[in-house]
Each structure stands twice: as structure tokens, then as C-alpha cells.
CSV table of C-alpha atoms in Angstrom, one decimal:
chain,number,residue,atom,x,y,z
A,559,MET,CA,172.7,115.7,40.1
A,560,GLN,CA,171.8,112.4,41.8
A,561,ALA,CA,172.0,112.4,45.6
A,562,VAL,CA,174.6,110.1,47.0
A,563,SER,CA,173.9,107.8,49.9
A,564,VAL,CA,175.3,108.5,53.3
A,565,ALA,CA,177.5,105.5,53.2
A,566,ASP,CA,179.1,106.8,50.0
A,567,GLU,CA,179.6,110.4,51.2
A,568,PRO,CA,183.0,111.9,51.7
A,569,ARG,CA,183.7,111.7,55.4
A,570,VAL,CA,184.4,114.8,57.5
A,571,SER,CA,187.5,114.5,59.5
A,572,VAL,CA,189.0,116.9,62.2
A,573,THR,CA,192.4,116.8,63.7
A,574,THR,CA,193.4,117.9,67.1
A,575,ALA,CA,195.5,120.7,65.6
A,576,GLU,CA,192.4,122.0,63.7
A,577,LYS,CA,190.3,121.9,66.8
A,578,ALA,CA,192.9,123.9,68.7
A,579,MET,CA,193.2,126.5,66.0
A,580,GLN,CA,189.4,126.9,65.8
A,581,ALA,CA,189.3,127.3,69.6
A,582,VAL,CA,192.0,129.9,69.5
A,583,GLU,CA,190.0,131.9,67.0
A,584,PHE,CA,187.3,132.3,69.6
A,585,GLY,CA,189.8,133.2,72.3
A,586,LYS,CA,189.4,130.0,74.4
A,587,PRO,CA,191.5,126.9,74.9
A,588,ALA,CA,190.5,123.8,72.8
A,589,GLY,CA,187.3,122.1,74.2
A,590,THR,CA,186.4,124.9,76.6
A,591,ALA,CA,184.1,127.0,74.3
A,592,LYS,CA,180.9,127.9,76.1
A,593,LYS,CA,177.8,126.5,74.5
A,594,VAL,CA,175.3,129.0,73.1
A,595,PHE,CA,171.6,128.1,72.8
A,596,TRP,CA,169.8,131.2,71.7
A,597,SER,CA,169.5,130.1,68.0
A,598,GLN,CA,167.9,126.8,69.1
A,599,HIS,CA,165.4,128.8,71.3
A,600,VAL,CA,164.7,131.0,68.3
A,601,ALA,CA,163.8,127.9,66.2
A,602,SER,CA,161.7,126.5,69.0
A,603,VAL,CA,159.8,129.8,69.5
A,604,THR,CA,159.1,130.1,65.8
A,605,LEU,CA,157.9,126.5,65.6
A,606,SER,CA,155.7,127.1,68.7
A,607,LEU,CA,153.5,129.4,66.5
A,608,VAL,CA,152.0,126.2,64.9
A,609,MET,CA,151.6,124.6,68.4
A,610,PHE,CA,149.8,127.7,69.5
A,611,LEU,CA,147.4,127.2,66.6
A,612,VAL,CA,146.9,123.6,67.7
A,613,GLY,CA,146.0,124.9,71.1
A,614,LEU,CA,143.5,127.4,69.5
A,615,ALA,CA,141.9,124.5,67.6
A,616,ASN,CA,141.6,122.5,70.8
A,617,GLY,CA,140.4,125.5,72.8
A,618,TRP,CA,137.7,126.2,70.3
A,619,SER,CA,135.8,123.0,71.3
A,620,SER,CA,134.7,123.7,74.9
A,621,PRO,CA,133.0,127.1,74.4
A,622,TYR,CA,131.5,126.6,71.0
A,623,LEU,CA,130.3,123.0,71.6
A,624,ALA,CA,128.5,124.3,74.7
A,625,GLN,CA,126.9,127.2,72.7
A,626,LEU,CA,125.9,124.9,69.9
A,627,SER,CA,124.2,122.6,72.4
A,628,LEU,CA,122.4,125.3,74.3
A,629,GLN,CA,121.6,128.2,71.9
A,630,ASP,CA,119.0,128.1,69.2
A,631,GLU,CA,121.5,129.7,66.8
A,632,VAL,CA,125.3,130.4,66.8
A,633,ASP,CA,126.6,132.6,64.0
A,634,GLY,CA,123.8,131.5,61.7
A,635,ILE,CA,124.3,127.8,62.5
A,636,PRO,CA,121.2,126.2,64.0
A,637,ARG,CA,121.4,124.4,67.3
A,638,ALA,CA,123.2,121.1,66.9
A,639,THR,CA,121.9,117.7,68.0
A,640,ASP,CA,123.8,115.4,70.4
A,641,LYS,CA,124.9,113.3,67.4
A,642,GLN,CA,126.1,116.4,65.5
A,643,LEU,CA,128.0,117.6,68.6
A,644,SER,CA,129.7,114.2,68.9
A,645,TRP,CA,130.8,114.4,65.3
A,646,VAL,CA,132.2,117.9,65.6
A,647,ALA,CA,134.2,116.8,68.7
A,648,THR,CA,135.4,113.6,67.1
A,649,LEU,CA,136.2,114.5,63.5
A,650,MET,CA,139.3,116.5,64.4
A,651,ASN,CA,140.9,113.4,65.9
A,652,PHE,CA,139.7,111.4,62.9
A,653,GLY,CA,141.5,113.8,60.7
A,654,ARG,CA,144.7,113.3,62.7
A,655,ILE,CA,144.9,109.7,61.6
A,656,PHE,CA,145.3,110.7,58.0
A,657,GLY,CA,147.5,113.6,58.9
A,658,ALA,CA,149.9,111.3,60.7
A,659,MET,CA,150.2,109.2,57.5
A,660,ALA,CA,150.8,112.3,55.4
A,661,GLY,CA,153.4,113.6,57.9
A,662,ALA,CA,155.3,110.3,57.8
A,663,VAL,CA,155.4,110.4,54.0
A,664,ALA,CA,156.5,114.0,53.9
A,665,GLN,CA,159.3,113.4,56.4
A,666,ASP,CA,160.8,110.8,54.1
A,667,THR,CA,160.4,112.9,50.9
A,668,VAL,CA,160.8,116.6,51.8
A,669,GLY,CA,162.1,116.4,55.4
A,670,ARG,CA,160.8,117.3,58.8
A,671,LYS,CA,161.0,121.0,58.4
A,672,MET,CA,159.0,121.2,55.2
A,673,SER,CA,156.5,118.7,56.6
A,674,LEU,CA,155.9,121.2,59.5
A,675,CYS,CA,155.6,124.0,57.0
A,676,PHE,CA,153.1,122.2,54.9
A,677,ALA,CA,150.9,121.5,58.0
A,678,GLY,CA,150.2,125.3,58.1
A,679,PHE,CA,148.1,125.2,55.0
A,680,PRO,CA,145.3,122.8,56.1
A,681,LEU,CA,145.2,124.7,59.3
A,682,MET,CA,144.6,127.9,57.3
A,683,CYS,CA,141.9,126.2,55.3
A,684,GLY,CA,140.2,125.0,58.5
A,685,TRP,CA,140.0,128.5,60.0
A,686,THR,CA,138.6,129.7,56.7
A,687,CYS,CA,135.9,127.1,56.8
A,688,ILE,CA,134.9,128.3,60.3
A,689,ALA,CA,134.9,131.9,59.1
A,690,VAL,CA,132.4,131.3,56.3
A,691,ALA,CA,130.4,128.5,58.1
A,692,VAL,CA,126.6,128.6,57.7
A,693,SER,CA,125.9,125.1,58.7
A,694,VAL,CA,127.3,122.4,60.9
A,695,GLU,CA,128.7,120.6,57.8
A,696,TRP,CA,131.2,123.5,57.5
A,697,LEU,CA,132.4,122.8,61.0
A,698,TYR,CA,132.8,119.1,60.1
A,699,ALA,CA,135.2,120.1,57.2
A,700,ALA,CA,137.0,122.6,59.5
A,701,ARG,CA,137.6,120.0,62.2
A,702,ILE,CA,138.8,117.4,59.7
A,703,LEU,CA,141.3,119.9,58.1
A,704,CYS,CA,142.6,121.1,61.5
A,705,GLY,CA,143.0,117.5,62.6
A,706,PHE,CA,144.8,116.6,59.4
A,707,ALA,CA,147.3,119.4,60.2
A,708,MET,CA,147.7,118.2,63.8
A,709,GLY,CA,148.5,114.7,62.6
A,710,MET,CA,151.3,116.1,60.5
A,711,ILE,CA,152.6,118.3,63.3
A,712,TRP,CA,152.5,115.6,66.1
A,713,THR,CA,154.2,113.1,63.8
A,714,THR,CA,157.1,115.5,63.1
A,715,LEU,CA,157.5,118.0,65.9
A,716,SER,CA,159.5,116.1,68.5
A,717,LEU,CA,161.7,114.5,65.9
A,718,TYR,CA,162.7,117.9,64.4
A,719,LEU,CA,163.3,119.4,67.8
A,720,SER,CA,165.3,116.4,69.1
A,721,GLU,CA,167.6,116.7,66.0
A,722,ILE,CA,168.4,120.4,66.3
A,723,ALA,CA,168.7,120.6,70.1
A,724,ASP,CA,171.6,120.0,72.4
A,725,PRO,CA,171.0,117.3,75.0
A,726,GLU,CA,171.1,119.9,77.8
A,727,ILE,CA,168.0,121.6,76.5
A,728,ARG,CA,166.3,119.1,74.3
A,729,GLY,CA,163.6,118.2,76.8
A,730,SER,CA,162.8,121.9,77.6
A,731,LEU,CA,162.4,122.8,73.9
A,732,VAL,CA,159.9,120.0,73.3
A,733,LEU,CA,158.0,120.9,76.5
A,734,TRP,CA,158.0,124.6,75.6
A,735,ASN,CA,156.2,123.8,72.4
A,736,ILE,CA,153.7,121.6,74.2
A,737,THR,CA,153.1,124.5,76.7
A,738,THR,CA,152.4,126.9,73.9
A,739,GLN,CA,149.6,124.5,72.9
A,740,SER,CA,148.2,125.1,76.5
A,741,ILE,CA,148.5,128.8,76.0
A,742,GLY,CA,146.4,128.4,72.8
A,743,VAL,CA,143.8,126.4,74.6
A,744,PHE,CA,143.7,128.9,77.4
A,745,LEU,CA,143.2,131.9,75.0
A,746,GLY,CA,140.6,129.9,73.1
A,747,ASN,CA,138.6,129.2,76.2
A,748,LEU,CA,139.0,132.8,77.3
A,749,MET,CA,137.9,134.3,74.0
A,750,GLY,CA,135.2,131.8,73.1
A,751,PRO,CA,132.4,132.9,75.4
A,752,TYR,CA,132.8,136.6,74.3
A,753,ILE,CA,133.4,136.6,70.5
A,754,SER,CA,131.7,134.9,67.6
A,755,MET,CA,133.1,131.9,65.8
A,756,LYS,CA,133.9,133.9,62.8
A,757,VAL,CA,136.0,136.5,64.7
A,758,TYR,CA,137.7,133.6,66.5
A,759,ALA,CA,138.7,132.2,63.1
A,760,TYR,CA,140.0,135.5,61.8
A,761,ILE,CA,142.1,136.0,64.9
A,762,SER,CA,143.5,132.5,64.5
A,763,LEU,CA,144.6,133.2,60.9
A,764,VAL,CA,147.1,135.9,62.1
A,765,PRO,CA,149.6,133.5,63.8
A,766,ASN,CA,148.9,131.0,61.0
A,767,VAL,CA,150.2,133.4,58.4
A,768,LEU,CA,153.1,134.4,60.6
A,769,PHE,CA,154.2,130.8,60.9
A,770,LEU,CA,154.1,130.3,57.2
A,771,LEU,CA,156.2,133.4,56.7
A,772,LEU,CA,158.8,132.9,59.4
A,773,PHE,CA,159.4,129.2,59.9
A,774,PRO,CA,160.8,128.6,56.4
A,775,LEU,CA,163.7,130.9,57.4
A,776,ILE,CA,164.9,128.5,60.0
A,777,PRO,CA,167.5,125.9,58.8
A,778,ASP,CA,166.6,122.3,58.2
A,779,SER,CA,167.7,119.6,60.6
A,780,PRO,CA,171.4,118.6,60.1
A,781,TYR,CA,170.4,115.0,60.4
A,782,ARG,CA,168.1,115.4,57.4
A,783,LEU,CA,170.8,117.2,55.3
A,784,ILE,CA,173.3,114.4,56.1
A,785,MET,CA,170.8,111.8,55.1
A,786,ILE,CA,170.3,113.3,51.6
A,787,GLY,CA,174.1,113.7,51.2
A,788,ASN,CA,174.3,117.5,51.5
A,789,LEU,CA,177.3,117.9,53.9
A,790,ASP,CA,177.9,121.6,53.2
A,791,LYS,CA,174.4,122.5,54.2
A,792,ALA,CA,174.5,120.2,57.1
A,793,GLU,CA,177.7,121.9,58.4
A,794,LYS,CA,176.1,125.4,57.9
A,795,SER,CA,173.0,124.2,59.7
A,796,LEU,CA,175.1,122.9,62.7
A,797,ARG,CA,177.0,126.2,62.8
A,798,TRP,CA,173.7,128.2,62.9
A,799,PHE,CA,172.2,126.1,65.7
A,800,ARG,CA,175.4,125.7,67.7
A,801,ARG,CA,176.7,129.3,67.0
A,802,ARG,CA,180.2,128.2,66.6
A,803,GLN,CA,182.6,127.4,63.7
A,804,ASP,CA,184.0,124.2,65.2
A,805,VAL,CA,181.3,121.7,64.3
A,806,LYS,CA,183.3,119.1,62.3
A,807,GLN,CA,183.6,116.6,65.2
A,808,GLU,CA,179.9,116.8,65.8
A,809,LEU,CA,179.3,116.5,62.1
A,810,LEU,CA,181.4,113.3,62.0
A,811,GLU,CA,179.5,111.9,64.9
A,812,LEU,CA,176.2,112.6,63.2
A,813,GLN,CA,177.4,110.9,60.0
A,814,ASP,CA,178.2,107.8,62.1
A,815,TYR,CA,174.7,108.0,63.7
A,816,VAL,CA,172.7,108.3,60.5
A,817,SER,CA,175.1,106.2,58.3
A,818,THR,CA,172.6,103.3,58.0
A,819,SER,CA,169.4,105.4,57.7
A,820,LYS,CA,168.9,105.4,54.0
A,821,VAL,CA,167.6,101.9,53.7
A,822,SER,CA,164.3,100.3,52.4
A,823,LEU,CA,161.2,99.9,54.4
A,824,VAL,CA,161.8,96.2,54.6
A,825,GLU,CA,165.3,96.7,56.0
A,826,ARG,CA,163.9,99.1,58.6
A,827,LEU,CA,161.3,96.6,59.7
A,828,LYS,CA,164.1,94.1,60.2
A,829,GLU,CA,165.2,96.2,63.2
A,830,PHE,CA,162.1,94.9,65.0
A,831,LYS,CA,164.2,91.7,65.5
A,832,GLU,CA,165.9,93.7,68.3
A,833,ALA,CA,164.1,93.4,71.6
A,834,ARG,CA,164.9,96.9,72.6
A,835,TYR,CA,162.9,98.4,69.7
A,836,ARG,CA,160.0,96.0,70.3
A,837,ARG,CA,160.0,97.2,73.9
A,838,SER,CA,160.0,100.8,72.9
A,839,PHE,CA,157.2,100.4,70.4
A,840,LEU,CA,155.1,98.5,73.0
A,841,MET,CA,155.8,101.2,75.5
A,842,MET,CA,154.6,104.0,73.2
A,843,PHE,CA,151.5,101.9,72.3
A,844,LEU,CA,150.7,101.4,76.0
A,845,ILE,CA,151.2,105.1,76.6
A,846,ASN,CA,148.5,105.8,74.1
A,847,ILE,CA,146.2,103.3,75.8
A,848,PHE,CA,146.8,105.0,79.1
A,849,SER,CA,146.1,108.4,77.4
A,850,TYR,CA,142.6,106.9,76.5
A,851,PHE,CA,142.0,106.3,80.2
A,852,GLY,CA,143.4,109.7,81.0
A,853,ALA,CA,140.4,111.2,79.2
A,854,PHE,CA,142.1,114.5,78.4
A,855,ASN,CA,140.3,114.8,75.1
A,856,VAL,CA,137.0,114.2,76.9
A,857,ILE,CA,137.7,116.8,79.6
A,858,ASN,CA,139.0,119.3,77.0
A,859,ASN,CA,136.2,119.0,74.5
A,860,TYR,CA,133.3,118.7,77.1
A,861,MET,CA,134.7,120.7,80.0
A,862,GLU,CA,131.9,123.3,80.0
A,863,ILE,CA,129.3,120.6,79.7
A,864,ILE,CA,130.9,118.5,82.5
A,865,VAL,CA,131.0,121.6,84.7
A,866,THR,CA,127.3,122.4,83.9
A,867,LYS,CA,126.3,118.8,84.8
A,868,SER,CA,128.3,119.1,88.1
A,869,GLN,CA,125.8,121.8,89.1
A,870,VAL,CA,128.4,124.3,90.4
A,871,SER,CA,127.2,127.9,91.2
A,872,ILE,CA,130.1,129.4,89.2
A,873,THR,CA,129.8,130.3,85.5
A,874,PRO,CA,131.3,127.3,83.7
A,875,SER,CA,133.4,129.4,81.3
A,876,ILE,CA,135.2,131.0,84.3
A,877,ILE,CA,136.2,127.6,85.6
A,878,VAL,CA,137.4,126.6,82.2
A,879,THR,CA,139.5,129.7,81.8
A,880,VAL,CA,141.1,129.5,85.3
A,881,THR,CA,142.1,125.9,84.8
A,882,GLY,CA,143.6,126.8,81.4
A,883,GLY,CA,145.7,129.5,83.0
A,884,PHE,CA,147.1,127.2,85.6
A,885,SER,CA,147.8,124.6,83.0
A,886,ILE,CA,150.1,127.1,81.3
A,887,LEU,CA,152.0,127.7,84.6
A,888,SER,CA,152.3,124.0,85.1
A,889,GLY,CA,153.6,123.5,81.6
A,890,LEU,CA,156.2,126.3,82.0
A,891,LEU,CA,157.3,124.9,85.3
A,892,SER,CA,157.8,121.4,83.8
A,893,THR,CA,159.8,123.0,80.9
A,894,PHE,CA,162.3,124.2,83.4
A,895,LEU,CA,162.3,121.0,85.5
A,896,VAL,CA,162.3,118.3,82.8
A,897,ASP,CA,166.1,118.5,82.3
A,898,SER,CA,166.7,118.3,86.0
A,899,LEU,CA,164.1,116.1,87.5
A,900,GLY,CA,163.8,113.8,84.5
A,901,ARG,CA,161.1,112.5,82.2
A,902,ARG,CA,160.0,109.5,84.3
A,903,PHE,CA,159.5,111.5,87.5
A,904,LEU,CA,157.2,114.0,85.8
A,905,LEU,CA,155.3,111.3,84.0
A,906,ILE,CA,154.6,109.3,87.2
A,907,GLY,CA,153.6,112.4,89.2
A,908,SER,CA,151.4,113.6,86.4
A,909,SER,CA,149.6,110.3,86.1
A,910,LEU,CA,149.1,110.0,89.8
A,911,GLY,CA,147.5,113.5,89.9
A,912,MET,CA,145.2,112.7,87.0
A,913,ALA,CA,144.1,109.4,88.6
A,914,LEU,CA,143.3,111.0,91.9
A,915,SER,CA,141.4,113.8,90.1
A,916,LEU,CA,139.3,111.4,88.1
A,917,THR,CA,138.5,109.4,91.2
A,918,ALA,CA,137.4,112.5,93.0
A,919,LEU,CA,135.3,113.7,90.0
A,920,GLY,CA,133.4,110.4,90.1
A,921,LEU,CA,132.9,110.8,93.8
A,922,HIS,CA,131.4,114.2,93.2
A,923,PHE,CA,128.8,112.9,90.8
A,924,GLN,CA,128.1,110.0,93.2
A,925,LEU,CA,127.4,112.5,96.0
A,926,LEU,CA,125.0,114.4,93.7
A,927,ASP,CA,123.2,111.1,93.0
A,928,LEU,CA,122.9,110.5,96.7
A,929,GLY,CA,121.1,113.8,97.1
A,930,TYR,CA,123.8,116.1,98.6
A,931,ASP,CA,123.2,119.8,98.0
A,932,PRO,CA,125.3,121.0,95.1
A,933,VAL,CA,125.7,124.4,96.7
A,934,TYR,CA,128.0,122.9,99.3
A,935,LEU,CA,129.9,120.8,96.7
A,936,THR,CA,130.7,123.7,94.3
A,937,TRP,CA,134.3,123.8,95.5
A,938,LEU,CA,135.0,120.1,94.8
A,939,PRO,CA,134.7,120.0,90.9
A,940,CYS,CA,136.6,123.3,90.7
A,941,ILE,CA,139.6,122.0,92.6
A,942,ILE,CA,139.3,118.6,90.8
A,943,LEU,CA,139.4,120.1,87.4
A,944,LEU,CA,142.3,122.4,88.4
A,945,VAL,CA,144.4,119.6,89.7
A,946,TYR,CA,143.6,117.4,86.7
A,947,THR,CA,144.6,120.1,84.2
A,948,VAL,CA,147.8,121.0,86.0
A,949,SER,CA,148.8,117.4,86.4
A,950,TYR,CA,148.2,116.6,82.7
A,951,SER,CA,150.2,119.7,81.5
A,952,ALA,CA,153.1,118.8,83.9
A,953,GLY,CA,153.8,115.4,82.3
A,954,CYS,CA,151.4,113.2,80.4
A,955,GLY,CA,150.6,116.0,78.0
A,956,CYS,CA,154.3,116.5,76.9
A,957,ILE,CA,156.7,113.8,78.0
A,958,PRO,CA,155.5,111.1,75.5
A,959,SER,CA,156.2,113.4,72.6
A,960,ALA,CA,159.7,113.9,73.9
A,961,LEU,CA,160.3,110.2,74.3
A,962,VAL,CA,159.2,109.3,70.8
A,963,GLY,CA,162.0,111.5,69.4
A,964,GLU,CA,164.6,110.0,71.7
A,965,LEU,CA,164.1,106.2,72.0
A,966,PHE,CA,164.4,105.1,68.4
A,967,SER,CA,167.2,104.7,65.9
A,968,PRO,CA,167.4,106.9,62.8
A,969,ARG,CA,166.0,104.1,60.7
A,970,LEU,CA,162.8,103.8,62.9
A,971,LYS,CA,162.1,107.4,63.8
A,972,THR,CA,159.6,108.0,61.0
A,973,ILE,CA,157.8,104.7,61.6
A,974,ALA,CA,157.8,105.3,65.3
A,975,SER,CA,156.4,108.8,65.0
A,976,LEU,CA,153.7,107.6,62.6
A,977,SER,CA,152.8,104.7,64.9
A,978,PHE,CA,152.6,106.9,68.0
A,979,SER,CA,150.7,109.8,66.3
A,980,GLY,CA,148.4,107.5,64.4
A,981,THR,CA,147.5,105.3,67.4
A,982,SER,CA,147.1,108.5,69.5
A,983,ALA,CA,144.6,109.8,67.0
A,984,VAL,CA,142.7,106.5,67.0
A,985,PHE,CA,142.4,106.4,70.8
A,986,SER,CA,141.5,110.1,70.9
A,987,THR,CA,138.8,109.5,68.4
A,988,MET,CA,137.5,106.5,70.4
A,989,SER,CA,137.6,108.6,73.6
A,990,THR,CA,135.7,111.6,72.3
A,991,GLY,CA,133.2,109.6,70.3
A,992,SER,CA,132.4,107.1,73.1
A,993,PHE,CA,132.0,109.6,75.9
A,994,VAL,CA,128.4,110.7,75.4
A,995,PRO,CA,127.1,107.1,74.8
A,996,PHE,CA,129.0,105.7,77.8
A,997,LEU,CA,127.9,108.7,79.9
A,998,ASN,CA,124.2,108.0,79.1
A,999,LEU,CA,124.8,104.2,79.7
A,1000,VAL,CA,126.6,104.1,83.1
A,1001,GLY,CA,126.5,107.7,84.4
A,1002,PRO,CA,129.4,110.0,85.1
A,1003,SER,CA,130.4,108.4,88.4
A,1004,TYR,CA,131.2,105.0,87.1
A,1005,LEU,CA,132.6,106.3,83.8
A,1006,PHE,CA,135.2,108.6,85.6
A,1007,TRP,CA,136.1,105.8,88.0
A,1008,PHE,CA,136.6,103.5,85.0
A,1009,TYR,CA,139.0,106.0,83.5
A,1010,SER,CA,140.9,106.4,86.8
A,1011,VAL,CA,141.6,102.6,87.1
A,1012,GLY,CA,143.6,102.7,83.8
A,1013,ILE,CA,145.7,105.7,85.0
A,1014,TYR,CA,146.6,104.0,88.4
A,1015,VAL,CA,147.9,101.0,86.3
A,1016,SER,CA,150.0,103.4,84.2
A,1017,VAL,CA,151.8,104.7,87.3
A,1018,ILE,CA,153.0,101.2,88.1
A,1019,TYR,CA,154.1,100.7,84.5
A,1020,TYR,CA,156.0,104.0,84.2
A,1021,TRP,CA,157.8,103.3,87.5
A,1022,TYR,CA,159.2,100.0,86.3
A,1023,PHE,CA,159.5,100.2,82.5
A,1024,VAL,CA,160.0,103.7,81.2
A,1025,PRO,CA,163.8,104.6,80.8
A,1026,GLU,CA,165.3,107.9,81.8
A,1027,THR,CA,166.8,109.9,78.9
A,1028,MET,CA,167.5,113.1,80.6
A,1029,GLY,CA,170.8,114.8,79.6
A,1030,LYS,CA,171.8,112.1,77.2
A,1031,SER,CA,172.6,112.5,73.5
A,1032,LEU,CA,170.6,110.6,71.0
A,1033,GLN,CA,173.7,108.5,70.3
A,1034,ALA,CA,174.2,107.7,74.0
A,1035,ILE,CA,170.5,106.6,74.4
A,1036,GLN,CA,170.9,104.1,71.5
A,1037,THR,CA,174.1,102.8,72.9
A,1038,GLU,CA,172.7,102.3,76.4
A,1039,SER,CA,169.5,100.6,75.0
A,1040,LYS,CA,171.7,97.8,73.6
A,1041,LYS,CA,172.8,96.8,77.1
């Protein structure tokens, strides 16, 4: 049967009497039913399995790039040249560009939930390539496949979570998923120095299979179901996520919110005539530029190499593991604070911490160039990398993903997520691909100082131009943006 448009759907209505009767059924006066969030947390935890896999893919880089650069052979793969190492580090972000495009198409065809489900398959293929790798070319394929999956995930994740979550916990659900990525990075850095790449890949396949088995059991977004005209399933989805029978009023509000969503691409692009959306797109683009200066992809991929060059007297893998553990604690703390302190506060504090850390890291290498004894400076890069990682996890690593799911109208959500995820992948590719050439050209001191300047600028921008969305419904955010 042909799907009807949202505008032609039968409208859901609810009377005061109906609401009172439904409230009485649950033993409470009308409008006083206590909200229950556990089903939304179940959905978030199940989805976090795929973010854990993203973390494992990112955490793979630091230990194994170091091994490939220093050892004659790693699991039958000969020592890699600097050019090959650069490709292994860069190709995952290159794959993200095409994954972002695929994720946007999948959202508009099969929906956000199925787009996330499909992302599990290229991840599985990527781990399989690592498990059977006998040359660096297999690693190229693995990184592209993992990057492709990441592109699909980052394009869709925050939109799905923002559509199933209550405003009171929307930020914390998004940040929890970002934090599970940090957990994956931490475990990857912890396991990498002690197990082979093949064993690492086999371990990673376990949560991959669990995600593909469990996540399809979670209901689809009620927004998506309303958009395709399936009101019965949308109502069932809302009942499951809200854990109450009285959802007709919310369903009516959602119908109003998405009533103009099923339009052509040309009609969607016409919304750019509104200054508020141009500002939002510019803001997300600038956030990606600032993320380039933040250099997280550089620090994450080359941390063991950076630690080695800093001439510390501590085993580099230990420093990487400790910083990863603190990043998890930082991410968990921000998960609890984001819906009380706000998005902008965490974003500004995070950026300031990263800027100061990059400045100090440049100073450390400058002191080494001036002939200072590295034995007396060992503490400095350890503290710097710790502060940097904690700062990133507390804000810049998670808040932008939450904002992209909150600032745009239903018509523009897919385009916005594609633009943000795609440009993020482009800048990440540029960052990882240009690090070694720039490092050889200007040296570590001036390179890290260059990065820090961009982050100092971002602090000023965030203070004046990033809106606060804490505790507001998606409808309220759109209403306020018109003012």
C-alpha cells in the first residue's frame, strides 16, 4: 500500500477527559505521572556497542602504528615506511567521507535505526581484514571499511538519540555514547601492546556481533515512523520509550513538528533563506575547522610516537593507557553535568584546556631543542597529555554531536548531519595526513603552537555565538531560534 504523506495523515487528537482517564488508570492525577527513562537508557546502552567499536578502531592506531614503525615485522606484516604509516592513519578518515554520504542516503530511505544497523557490517568486514592481514594493503582496506562505518554512524547517531530521548536526558544519552568510544580507545590502547593484531581483531568481532543481534530489537524513532505515515507504530514506539500509555498529546506535537518534513531536496534547500539556519550551518562548519586545530586525530593516532619523541623516561604505552583511563572518567563526568551546566560551558572549558595543553606541549619540545635534560622534563608531557585528553573528552569530543541533532529543523537534519560528518571527516583526513610533513617542516614546537592559536580563537567564538539548548525540547529550540 502506498505510504501517505504526513500532511495527509489522520490527525491524532486527545481530549482532557481522555487524559484524565488515562492518568487515573495509572493511579495518578492527570498531568502528574512520573517520567520513566529506563527504556531510553536501554536503547542508548545497546547503541553504545557500536560506539565502543568506533573506539576500538581509533584505539588500534596508537599501539600498532608504533609497532609497524619500529619493529621489523608485526604479525607477518613487514615494517611500514613513513608514507605507508601516514596512509594507514589517514585512510580511516578518508573512508568516513563516503560513509557520511551513505549514512545520509540511508536515513532518507530506510531510516536512522536501520542506517545504524547497516553500519555494523563494514565494521565487521574491517576487523576481518585485520584478522587475515599479511601485508599493509590489508590494513588499508580495513581502515577504509572501518572509516566508512564511522561515517554512517556519526551522521546518524545524534539524530536518532535526540529523537527518542526526553529533553531532560537527551544530552546525557548522546554524551554516554561518546564516552563509550573513549572506553573503546582506552581498552584498545591497553590491549594493543600485549596482543597481536589478529587477536585484537577477533576480540573486536564479539561486540560487533552483539550489536548486530541486539540493536534491531530496539524500536525505530517515532519521528521516522510519523514521517512515513505509520502512526500506529509511532504510537507504540512512543509508549515503549516513554513507558506510559498516555502518549497521544506528544504524538500530536510530533506530527506538528514533522508535518513539513516530507519535501523535495530543492524545497529543503530553500530553508537556507532563513538566517538562523545559515548561522547554524556556519557554526557547525567552524566547529570542524576548530577541531582541525584541536589536533585530536593527530594526538590519538600518533600519541605513542609523540611520547617517544618527547624523550620521557616512562614507557609510552603506559602514558597512553593512563590518559585513556582519565578520558573515560572525564566523559562520564560530563555525561552527568551536560544537562545541568549546559553545552556551551563544557565546550568553552574543554577548548581552553586543550589550547593550554597544546601551548605547553610546544614549550616542552622547545625546551628540548634548547638543550634541557629530558630526565627533568619527563613529568611535563605526561601532565600535558593527561590534561589534553581529559579536556577533549569533557566537551569538544561530544558536544558538537549533540548540537547537530538539536539545532536544525526536521527538513534539514539529514543535510546538516551529512555536512557536519562529511566536513569533519575531510578535516580529520587533512589533520592526520599533514601532521608528519608539517612536523618535518617546522618541528613539533611551532606545529603545536600553531594548533593552539586556532583553539584560543574557538573559545571566543563559543562564548559569543553558540546557543544553549540544555533542557529544551526540539520544538522549543526551533521556536526560540526564530526570535
